Amino acid sequence: MAKEMTLLWGSGSPPCWRVMIVLEEKNLKGYNQKMLSFEKGEHKSSEVMEMNPRGQLPAFKHNNHVLNESYAACFYLESQYQSQGNKLIPECPAEQAMMYQRMFEAITLGQKMADVIYYNWKVPEAERHDSALKRNKEALTTEIKLWEGYMQKASGPFVAGKNFSLADVMVFPSVAYLYRFGFSEERYPKLAAYYNSLKDRPSIKTSWPPTWLESPGQDLLKDI
């Protein structure tokens, strides 16, 4: 089964990490995979463009089925291999509803995070303004406080409750990304507890971005 799958991915990319976590959770070992470098522009190579004409990672293929959006790939894998590995969609209606809600809210978290972390990269120097970056940081702070509140009110240790689910698959990589860029554990204890409780989960530890193990992070978010 897994030998019929191909994943082109980039280290540290939350969308790529999501797919890799699901593959681990579903015990899909031995799939074809290749780590590409964003810094070298390898995500724009012909190899990627043939699978994903947007020139983005991940690029995922199972037989002749191509799924390049991480949410799509994760839903597909859970649907196709429901009885294999860990079940990632809770049967409890309340947990399932919470899972869907939180996993799609994770898109907003990722976007507001990127607006701060990649501001200088995305915005030409002549168009940058301290006031704009300040607004982005304020928006991210508000978003993070929302997630801190969610975890404080959660009915279990995971985003949707008592069970690890697709919501955690979507949210954890973004939370880990926050810490990679200097996020404060002391300021947000519930998110810190969530991060520390999951970072050694086998599916997460096995797929941990290799470049993060090789180099230190940055402190761009120390004031958030």
Short mmCIF file of C-alpha atoms in Angstrom, two decimals:
data_model
loop_
_atom_site.label_atom_id
_atom_site.label_comp_id
_atom_site.label_asym_id
_atom_site.label_seq_id
_atom_site.Cartn_x
_atom_site.Cartn_y
_atom_site.Cartn_z
CA MET A 1 0.00 0.00 0.00
CA ALA A 2 2.53 2.61 1.12
CA LYS A 3 4.87 1.68 -1.72
CA GLU A 4 2.27 3.09 -4.08
CA MET A 5 2.56 6.49 -2.39
CA THR A 6 4.98 9.32 -3.13
CA LEU A 7 5.53 12.39 -0.97
CA LEU A 8 7.68 15.35 -1.93
CA TRP A 9 8.15 17.52 1.13
CA GLY A 10 10.12 20.32 2.76
CA SER A 11 11.51 20.26 6.28
CA GLY A 12 9.73 22.56 8.73
CA SER A 13 6.67 23.09 6.55
CA PRO A 14 3.51 22.59 8.68
CA PRO A 15 1.47 21.36 5.66
CA CYS A 16 4.13 18.75 4.85
CA TRP A 17 4.40 17.73 8.49
CA ARG A 18 0.65 17.15 8.73
CA VAL A 19 0.71 14.57 5.95
CA MET A 20 3.73 12.84 7.47
CA ILE A 21 2.05 12.65 10.89
CA VAL A 22 -1.04 11.01 9.37
CA LEU A 23 1.09 8.51 7.43
CA GLU A 24 2.76 7.55 10.73
CA GLU A 25 -0.53 7.37 12.64
CA LYS A 26 -1.96 5.04 9.97
CA ASN A 27 1.16 2.84 10.03
CA LEU A 28 1.85 3.51 6.37
CA LYS A 29 5.56 2.78 6.35
CA GLY A 30 7.90 2.61 3.39
CA TYR A 31 6.27 5.19 1.15
CA ASN A 32 8.42 6.89 -1.47
CA GLN A 33 9.56 10.24 -0.16
CA LYS A 34 12.00 12.98 -1.01
CA MET A 35 12.97 16.01 1.05
CA LEU A 36 13.43 19.13 -1.04
CA SER A 37 15.00 22.47 -0.14
CA PHE A 38 12.91 25.63 -0.14
CA GLU A 39 16.12 27.67 0.10
CA LYS A 40 17.42 26.14 -3.14
CA GLY A 41 14.08 26.60 -4.89
CA GLU A 42 13.58 22.87 -5.33
CA HIS A 43 9.84 23.23 -4.72
CA LYS A 44 9.71 24.88 -8.16
CA SER A 45 11.48 21.98 -9.88
CA SER A 46 9.89 20.11 -12.77
CA GLU A 47 9.54 17.08 -10.49
CA VAL A 48 7.24 19.05 -8.21
CA MET A 49 5.48 21.00 -10.95
CA GLU A 50 4.41 17.76 -12.62
CA MET A 51 2.50 16.83 -9.47
CA ASN A 52 1.65 20.28 -8.18
CA PRO A 53 1.51 23.05 -10.82
CA ARG A 54 1.41 25.63 -8.01
CA GLY A 55 5.01 24.76 -7.22
CA GLN A 56 4.24 24.15 -3.55
CA LEU A 57 4.90 21.40 -1.06
CA PRO A 58 3.66 18.89 -0.12
CA ALA A 59 3.14 17.10 -3.39
CA PHE A 60 1.45 13.77 -2.59
CA LYS A 61 0.42 10.97 -4.89
CA HIS A 62 -1.23 7.60 -4.24
CA ASN A 63 -1.40 5.46 -7.37
CA ASN A 64 -2.79 7.98 -9.86
CA HIS A 65 -4.50 10.12 -7.23
CA VAL A 66 -2.77 13.43 -6.57
CA LEU A 67 -3.58 15.42 -3.42
CA ASN A 68 -1.42 18.47 -2.87
CA GLU A 69 -3.49 20.26 -0.24
CA SER A 70 -2.49 18.90 3.17
CA TYR A 71 -6.08 18.86 4.47
CA ALA A 72 -7.20 16.91 1.41
CA ALA A 73 -4.36 14.39 1.73
CA CYS A 74 -5.02 13.87 5.44
CA PHE A 75 -8.76 13.37 4.97
CA TYR A 76 -8.08 10.99 2.09
CA LEU A 77 -5.65 8.87 4.09
CA GLU A 78 -7.99 8.65 7.06
CA SER A 79 -10.91 7.74 4.78
CA GLN A 80 -8.98 5.07 2.86
CA TYR A 81 -7.36 3.49 5.93
CA GLN A 82 -9.98 3.92 8.64
CA SER A 83 -9.36 0.48 10.13
CA GLN A 84 -5.58 0.76 10.05
CA GLY A 85 -3.48 2.40 12.74
CA ASN A 86 -5.06 5.05 14.93
CA LYS A 87 -8.53 6.38 14.19
CA LEU A 88 -8.26 10.13 13.63
CA ILE A 89 -11.93 11.13 13.40
CA PRO A 90 -13.75 10.63 16.74
CA GLU A 91 -17.06 8.78 16.76
CA CYS A 92 -18.45 10.96 19.55
CA PRO A 93 -20.57 13.68 17.85
CA ALA A 94 -19.37 16.37 20.26
CA GLU A 95 -15.69 15.54 19.73
CA GLN A 96 -16.17 15.18 15.99
CA ALA A 97 -17.85 18.59 15.76
CA MET A 98 -15.05 20.14 17.81
CA MET A 99 -12.44 18.42 15.65
CA TYR A 100 -13.86 19.88 12.44
CA GLN A 101 -14.23 23.34 13.98
CA ARG A 102 -10.72 23.52 15.40
CA MET A 103 -8.94 21.99 12.43
CA PHE A 104 -10.34 24.63 10.09
CA GLU A 105 -9.64 27.38 12.60
CA ALA A 106 -6.02 26.26 12.41
CA ILE A 107 -5.88 27.84 8.93
CA THR A 108 -6.35 31.27 10.52
CA LEU A 109 -3.67 30.57 13.11
CA GLY A 110 -1.22 29.58 10.37
CA GLN A 111 -1.99 32.65 8.29
CA LYS A 112 -1.59 35.12 11.14
CA MET A 113 1.62 33.39 12.16
CA ALA A 114 3.00 33.68 8.63
CA ASP A 115 2.04 37.37 8.46
CA VAL A 116 4.54 38.01 11.25
CA ILE A 117 7.28 35.46 10.63
CA TYR A 118 7.51 36.05 6.88
CA TYR A 119 6.72 39.76 6.78
CA ASN A 120 10.18 40.83 5.60
CA TRP A 121 10.29 38.00 3.09
CA LYS A 122 6.83 38.60 1.62
CA VAL A 123 6.75 42.42 1.61
CA PRO A 124 9.20 44.37 -0.58
CA GLU A 125 11.50 46.61 1.47
CA ALA A 126 10.03 49.83 0.06
CA GLU A 127 6.54 48.74 1.13
CA ARG A 128 7.35 47.71 4.69
CA HIS A 129 5.98 49.72 7.58
CA ASP A 130 6.56 49.28 11.30
CA SER A 131 2.88 50.02 11.87
CA ALA A 132 1.86 47.15 9.59
CA LEU A 133 4.13 44.68 11.36
CA LYS A 134 2.82 45.94 14.70
CA ARG A 135 -0.77 45.28 13.57
CA ASN A 136 0.22 41.80 12.40
CA LYS A 137 1.81 41.05 15.77
CA GLU A 138 -1.27 42.30 17.60
CA ALA A 139 -3.50 40.12 15.43
CA LEU A 140 -1.31 37.09 16.12
CA THR A 141 -1.31 37.80 19.85
CA THR A 142 -5.11 37.95 19.85
CA GLU A 143 -5.26 34.67 17.92
CA ILE A 144 -2.85 32.92 20.29
CA LYS A 145 -4.83 34.10 23.33
CA LEU A 146 -7.91 32.55 21.71
CA TRP A 147 -6.12 29.19 21.41
CA GLU A 148 -4.82 29.44 24.97
CA GLY A 149 -8.44 29.83 26.04
CA TYR A 150 -9.52 26.88 23.90
CA MET A 151 -6.97 24.62 25.59
CA GLN A 152 -7.97 25.87 29.03
CA LYS A 153 -11.60 24.88 28.34
CA ALA A 154 -10.81 21.65 26.48
CA SER A 155 -12.49 18.50 27.78
CA GLY A 156 -9.25 16.53 27.45
CA PRO A 157 -5.55 16.88 26.67
CA PHE A 158 -6.10 17.16 22.92
CA VAL A 159 -7.56 19.94 20.81
CA ALA A 160 -10.93 18.23 20.33
CA GLY A 161 -11.11 16.44 23.67
CA LYS A 162 -9.95 13.08 24.95
CA ASN A 163 -8.60 11.63 21.70
CA PHE A 164 -5.80 12.57 19.33
CA SER A 165 -7.51 13.53 16.09
CA LEU A 166 -7.11 15.32 12.79
CA ALA A 167 -7.51 18.56 14.73
CA ASP A 168 -4.18 17.84 16.46
CA VAL A 169 -2.63 16.86 13.13
CA MET A 170 -3.49 20.33 11.81
CA VAL A 171 -2.83 22.40 14.94
CA PHE A 172 0.32 20.87 16.45
CA PRO A 173 2.72 21.71 13.59
CA SER A 174 1.68 25.37 13.83
CA VAL A 175 2.12 25.39 17.60
CA ALA A 176 5.55 23.79 17.20
CA TYR A 177 6.36 26.46 14.62
CA LEU A 178 5.56 29.14 17.20
CA TYR A 179 8.10 27.64 19.58
CA ARG A 180 10.64 27.32 16.79
CA PHE A 181 10.48 31.11 16.47
CA GLY A 182 10.85 31.98 20.15
CA PHE A 183 7.31 31.71 21.50
CA SER A 184 7.05 32.10 25.30
CA GLU A 185 6.07 29.00 27.28
CA GLU A 186 5.59 31.03 30.46
CA ARG A 187 3.11 33.44 28.90
CA TYR A 188 0.84 30.70 27.53
CA PRO A 189 1.00 27.72 29.93
CA LYS A 190 -1.88 25.74 28.40
CA LEU A 191 -0.38 25.81 24.92
CA ALA A 192 3.00 24.97 26.45
CA ALA A 193 1.49 21.94 28.20
CA TYR A 194 -0.14 20.86 24.94
CA TYR A 195 3.13 21.22 23.02
CA ASN A 196 5.18 19.37 25.61
CA SER A 197 2.68 16.53 25.91
CA LEU A 198 2.68 15.84 22.16
CA LYS A 199 6.22 16.54 20.99
CA ASP A 200 7.33 13.01 21.94
CA ARG A 201 4.30 11.25 20.45
CA PRO A 202 5.79 8.61 18.11
CA SER A 203 4.16 9.95 14.93
CA ILE A 204 5.36 13.47 15.72
CA LYS A 205 8.82 12.59 16.99
CA THR A 206 9.51 10.31 14.00
CA SER A 207 8.50 13.02 11.52
CA TRP A 208 10.13 15.93 13.39
CA PRO A 209 11.68 18.37 10.86
CA PRO A 210 15.30 17.25 10.43
CA THR A 211 16.54 20.79 9.83
CA TRP A 212 15.18 21.79 13.24
CA LEU A 213 17.45 19.18 14.82
CA GLU A 214 20.45 20.58 12.98
CA SER A 215 20.09 24.28 13.68
CA PRO A 216 18.69 26.58 16.41
CA GLY A 217 15.47 28.50 15.97
CA GLN A 218 14.94 32.27 15.96
CA ASP A 219 13.42 34.70 18.43
CA LEU A 220 11.01 36.58 16.13
CA LEU A 221 8.05 35.82 18.42
CA LYS A 222 9.64 36.44 21.80
CA ASP A 223 7.44 39.52 22.37
CA ILE A 224 4.15 37.89 21.32
#
